[in-house]
N, CA, C and O of each residue as an XYZ file, in Angstrom:
432
protein
N     120.114    100.849     69.639
C     118.680    100.611     69.634
C     117.978    101.960     69.841
O     118.322    102.711     70.754
N     117.012    102.251     69.005
C     116.325    103.540     69.120
C     115.314    103.518     70.271
O     115.009    102.467     70.836
N     114.810    104.696     70.596
C     113.945    104.842     71.767
C     112.621    104.104     71.616
O     112.103    103.555     72.588
N     112.067    104.087     70.398
C     110.785    103.404     70.201
C     110.916    101.905     70.415
O     110.044    101.279     71.017
N     112.019    101.326     69.916
C     112.238     99.889     70.093
C     112.469     99.560     71.565
O     111.980     98.547     72.065
N     113.215    100.420     72.254
C     113.458    100.207     73.675
C     112.158    100.276     74.472
O     111.917     99.460     75.361
N     111.337    101.250     74.143
C     110.040    101.393     74.816
C     109.153    100.184     74.550
O     108.502     99.681     75.466
N     109.121     99.717     73.320
C     108.294     98.558     72.975
C     108.778     97.297     73.675
O     107.986     96.576     74.281
N     110.083     97.029     73.593
C     110.633     95.821     74.204
C     110.482     95.855     75.725
O     110.038     94.882     76.335
N     110.858     96.986     76.330
C     110.729     97.099     77.778
C     109.290     97.037     78.227
O     108.982     96.425     79.250
N     108.399     97.665     77.472
C     106.978     97.648     77.825
C     106.383     96.255     77.748
O     105.607     95.856     78.616
N     106.746     95.515     76.711
C     106.211     94.159     76.547
C     106.725     93.244     77.654
O     105.963     92.453     78.211
N     108.011     93.349     77.974
C     108.563     92.503     79.031
C     107.968     92.850     80.393
O     107.651     91.957     81.179
N     107.818     94.133     80.672
C     107.213     94.526     81.946
C     105.748     94.130     82.014
O     105.263     93.737     83.075
N     105.034     94.228     80.895
C     103.630     93.818     80.892
C     103.487     92.315     81.118
O     102.568     91.872     81.806
N     104.402     91.529     80.536
C     104.374     90.080     80.759
C     104.639     89.760     82.234
O     103.986     88.892     82.813
N     105.595     90.462     82.833
C     105.879     90.278     84.255
C     104.673     90.672     85.098
O     104.326     89.978     86.054
N     104.036     91.784     84.744
C     102.856     92.263     85.472
C     101.737     91.220     85.437
O     101.105     90.955     86.460
N     101.495     90.636     84.278
C     100.444     89.627     84.151
C     100.777     88.400     84.988
O      99.893     87.841     85.637
N     102.033     87.971     84.983
C     102.438     86.818     85.796
C     102.268     87.103     87.289
O     101.827     86.239     88.047
N     102.617     88.311     87.700
C     102.462     88.665     89.111
C     100.995     88.744     89.512
O     100.636     88.361     90.625
N     100.149     89.234     88.620
C      98.709     89.253     88.913
C      98.148     87.837     89.018
O      97.274     87.569     89.842
N      98.655     86.936     88.181
C      98.220     85.542     88.266
C      98.637     84.937     89.602
O      97.860     84.215     90.227
N      99.848     85.228     90.037
C     100.337     84.746     91.334
C      99.457     85.283     92.469
O      99.067     84.533     93.364
N      99.152     86.563     92.430
C      98.296     87.157     93.468
C      96.912     86.519     93.454
O      96.324     86.259     94.503
N      96.411     86.276     92.270
C      95.076     85.690     92.126
C      95.015     84.276     92.688
O      94.098     83.927     93.431
N      95.994     83.480     92.327
C      96.033     82.092     92.799
C      96.199     82.051     94.321
O      95.543     81.267     95.006
N      97.077     82.898     94.833
C      97.285     82.944     96.281
C      96.030     83.413     97.006
O      95.702     82.902     98.077
N      95.333     84.374     96.434
C      94.117     84.885     97.068
C      93.019     83.833     97.083
O      92.279     83.718     98.060
N      92.913     83.071     96.014
C      91.885     82.027     95.955
C      92.213     80.886     96.927
O      91.329     80.388     97.624
N      93.482     80.477     96.969
C      93.858     79.335     97.798
C      93.957     79.664     99.287
O      93.447     78.925    100.129
N      94.624     80.793     99.606
C      94.925     81.087    101.010
C      94.170     82.292    101.560
O      94.243     82.573    102.756
N      93.442     83.013    100.696
C      92.718     84.229    101.075
C      93.675     85.306    101.591
O      93.353     86.056    102.513
N      94.861     85.365    100.972
C      95.855     86.377    101.333
C      96.647     86.735    100.071
O      96.944     85.877     99.240
N      96.977     88.010     99.951
C      97.819     88.467     98.845
C      99.199     88.737     99.438
O      99.345     89.621    100.282
N     100.214     87.986     99.005
C     101.544     88.147     99.612
C     102.128     89.537     99.363
O     101.941     90.123     98.296
N     102.832     90.047    100.361
C     103.499     91.335    100.212
C     104.581     91.282     99.140
O     104.907     92.303     98.533
N     105.140     90.094     98.906
C     106.152     89.942     97.863
C     105.592     90.316     96.504
O     106.257     90.990     95.717
N     104.379     89.885     96.229
C     103.744     90.219     94.945
C     103.546     91.728     94.829
O     103.822     92.319     93.785
N     103.075     92.336     95.891
C     102.835     93.782     95.886
C     104.143     94.536     95.663
O     104.183     95.487     94.883
N     105.205     94.122     96.337
C     106.500     94.785     96.168
C     107.062     94.593     94.765
O     107.647     95.520     94.203
N     106.895     93.411     94.196
C     107.391     93.171     92.837
C     106.614     93.989     91.806
O     107.197     94.485     90.841
N     105.315     94.130     92.002
C     104.530     94.985     91.099
C     104.944     96.441     91.275
O     104.996     97.192     90.302
N     105.237     96.842     92.500
C     105.721     98.205     92.749
C     107.044     98.446     92.022
O     107.235     99.499     91.414
N     107.950     97.484     92.082
C     109.228     97.616     91.364
C     109.013     97.673     89.860
O     109.671     98.451     89.170
N     108.100     96.860     89.346
C     107.792     96.895     87.916
C     107.208     98.252     87.527
O     107.512     98.772     86.454
N     106.375     98.826     88.390
C     105.793    100.137     88.114
C     106.858    101.224     88.108
O     106.822    102.130     87.275
N     107.807    101.134     89.036
C     108.902    102.100     89.061
C     109.750    101.962     87.802
O     110.140    102.964     87.202
N     110.037    100.723     87.399
C     110.806    100.501     86.164
C     110.069    101.059     84.951
O     110.686    101.656     84.069
N     108.769    100.870     84.904
C     107.994    101.387     83.776
C     108.004    102.913     83.756
O     108.105    103.518     82.689
N     107.901    103.538     84.927
C     107.944    104.995     85.008
C     109.301    105.519     84.555
O     109.369    106.505     83.822
N     110.375    104.873     84.982
C     111.723    105.268     84.555
C     111.884    105.065     83.057
O     112.486    105.901     82.382
N     111.360    103.980     82.533
C     111.429    103.718     81.097
C     110.693    104.791     80.308
O     111.182    105.262     79.281
N     109.535    105.169     80.785
C     108.772    106.224     80.110
C     109.526    107.554     80.151
O     109.590    108.271     79.152
N     110.090    107.871     81.298
C     110.834    109.135     81.422
C     112.087    109.119     80.555
O     112.447    110.139     79.968
N     112.753    107.973     80.471
C     113.985    107.874     79.686
C     113.731    107.993     78.185
O     114.594    108.460     77.441
N     112.557    107.574     77.747
C     112.252    107.638     76.318
C     111.538    108.927     75.939
O     111.226    109.141     74.768
N     111.279    109.773     76.903
C     110.654    111.051     76.603
C     109.136    111.018     76.564
O     108.511    111.992     76.145
N     108.541    109.936     76.986
C     107.082    109.832     77.009
C     106.547    110.494     78.281
O     107.307    110.844     79.185
N     105.248    110.654     78.328
C     104.619    111.229     79.515
C     104.752    110.227     80.658
O     104.250    109.106     80.573
N     105.424    110.634     81.717
C     105.689    109.698     82.812
C     104.910    110.026     84.075
O     104.717    109.139     84.907
N     104.457    111.253     84.253
C     103.868    111.675     85.523
C     102.505    111.046     85.799
O     102.046    111.064     86.941
N     101.836    110.483     84.765
C     100.527    109.876     84.999
C     100.633    108.546     85.741
O      99.637    108.052     86.270
N     101.831    107.965     85.784
C     101.999    106.687     86.472
C     101.980    106.838     87.994
O     101.198    106.150     88.651
N     102.809    107.709     88.584
C     102.723    107.860     90.043
C     101.382    108.424     90.524
O     100.966    108.151     91.650
N     100.707    109.204     89.681
C      99.404    109.747     90.063
C      98.393    108.610     90.245
O      97.412    108.767     90.973
N      98.623    107.476     89.596
C      97.747    106.320     89.755
C      97.690    105.794     91.177
O      96.752    105.085     91.542
N      98.696    106.140     91.990
C      98.667    105.739     93.403
C      97.523    106.391     94.159
O      97.086    105.872     95.186
N      97.035    107.513     93.670
C      95.930    108.203     94.346
C      94.643    107.387     94.321
O      93.737    107.633     95.118
N      94.557    106.424     93.416
C      93.369    105.570     93.359
C      93.211    104.724     94.618
O      92.141    104.165     94.859
N      94.263    104.627     95.420
C      94.237    103.817     96.634
C      93.452    104.475     97.759
O      92.955    103.786     98.650
N      93.334    105.785     97.729
C      92.769    106.530     98.863
C      91.392    106.019     99.304
O      91.205    105.775    100.496
N      90.422    105.846     98.401
C      89.125    105.348     98.896
C      89.200    103.926     99.443
O      88.438    103.561    100.339
N      90.112    103.130     98.909
C      90.190    101.735     99.345
C      90.888    101.599    100.689
O      90.655    100.632    101.414
N      91.739    102.556    101.028
C      92.307    102.573    102.376
C      91.194    102.850    103.391
O      91.175    102.271    104.477
N      90.281    103.730    103.029
C      89.132    103.986    103.906
C      88.273    102.738    104.045
O      87.787    102.445    105.137
N      88.077    101.995    102.956
C      87.309    100.748    103.025
C      88.011     99.734    103.923
O      87.359     99.010    104.676
N      89.343     99.682    103.843
C      90.103     98.760    104.683
C      89.976     99.152    106.151
O      89.825     98.287    107.013
N      90.036    100.458    106.443
C      89.909    100.919    107.827
C      88.558    100.562    108.426
O      88.461    100.332    109.632
N      87.536    100.513    107.624
C      86.209    100.150    108.119
C      85.979     98.649    108.144
O      84.937     98.190    108.613
N      86.939     97.879    107.644
C      86.822     96.427    107.643
C      86.044     95.871    106.465
O      85.629     94.712    106.486
N      85.843     96.682    105.442
C      85.068     96.237    104.287
C      85.905     95.458    103.282
O      85.353     94.749    102.441
N      87.213     95.576    103.355
C      88.101     94.817    102.462
C      89.427     94.613    103.176
O      89.725     95.279    104.167
N      90.217     93.684    102.658
C      91.503     93.385    103.268
C      92.580     94.386    102.863
O      92.447     95.096    101.866
N      93.641     94.427    103.652
C      94.749     95.348    103.370
C      95.475     94.948    102.095
O      95.932     95.812    101.347
N      95.586     93.659    101.842
C      96.249     93.198    100.620
C      95.530     93.664     99.370
O      96.162     94.033     98.380
N      94.215     93.645     99.420
C      93.431     94.114     98.278
C      93.654     95.604     98.036
O      93.798     96.031     96.890
N      93.683     96.394     99.100
C      93.912     97.838     98.970
C      95.307     98.118     98.427
O      95.479     98.981     97.566
N      96.308     97.390     98.930
C      97.673     97.580     98.441
C      97.789     97.174     96.976
O      98.458     97.844     96.189
N      97.140     96.083     96.619
C      97.202     95.620     95.233
C      96.547     96.623     94.282
O      97.060     96.862     93.188
N      95.435     97.204     94.683
C      94.784     98.227     93.858
C      95.718     99.418     93.671
O      95.796     99.983     92.580
N      96.424     99.799     94.731
C      97.336    100.927     94.646
C      98.485    100.703     93.680
O      98.762    101.552     92.833
N      99.154     99.563     93.801
C     100.293     99.322     92.913
C      99.841     99.053     91.482
O     100.565     99.370     90.538
N      98.658     98.477     91.308
C      98.138     98.300     89.951
C      97.802     99.644     89.330
O      98.023     99.851     88.137
N      97.273    100.555     90.124
C      97.019    101.902     89.634
C      98.306    102.606     89.248
O      98.340    103.345     88.264
N      99.369    102.383     90.018
C     100.676    102.954     89.711
C     101.205    102.364     88.409
O     101.712    103.094     87.557
N     101.089    101.044     88.251
C     101.615    100.402     87.050
C     100.827    100.806     85.800
O     101.416    101.063     84.750
N      99.518    100.860     85.911
C      98.665    101.107     84.743
C      98.525    102.591     84.410
O      98.060    102.913     83.317
N      98.892    103.478     85.272
C      98.758    104.933     85.253
C      97.331    105.300     85.649
O      96.471    104.429     85.780
N      97.093    106.560     85.832
C      95.805    106.993     86.381
C      94.650    106.644     85.443
O      93.568    106.286     85.909
N      94.862    106.741     84.140
C      93.785    106.451     83.188
C      93.492    104.955     83.120
O      92.331    104.547     83.148
N      94.526    104.150     83.032
C      94.330    102.702     83.034
C      93.790    102.211     84.361
O      93.029    101.245     84.407
N      94.181    102.878     85.452
C      93.663    102.518     86.763
C      92.187    102.780     86.899
O      91.460    101.991     87.503
N      91.736    103.893     86.336
C      90.281    104.175     86.355
C      89.513    103.157     85.529
O      88.414    102.748     85.902
N      90.083    102.754     84.424
C      89.447    101.700     83.608
C      89.434    100.392     84.390
O      88.448     99.655     84.347
N      90.522    100.097     85.105
C      90.594     98.887     85.924
C      89.477     98.882     86.965
O      88.835     97.854     87.183
N      89.246    100.020     87.604
C      88.222    100.090     88.636
C      86.812     99.999     88.077
O      85.899     99.514     88.745
N      86.641    100.467     86.848
C      85.307    100.421     86.230
C      84.975     98.992     85.924
O      83.899     98.707     85.399
């Protein structure tokens, strides 16, 4: 299997998993007003897998971990009590999964 096919297949499967995990977080947040740490950890694992996949296929991979920097202002919001810790963690791992550019679009 060539690198483009591997990137496409792996990307589509990881994106489907990401969407399912976001749905789980959303439903849990609406029902219980809490985002489970399990969801955050699974999205973190998916983000790590996506970064490894990008690096293995020769694509630009460094923009994915830089997406974690999007968490910094939200940690400050959490410290002041303006938002929950689960929300801040979820923003961080989503920024990691989507990369810094997709994370900025997510925040907009």
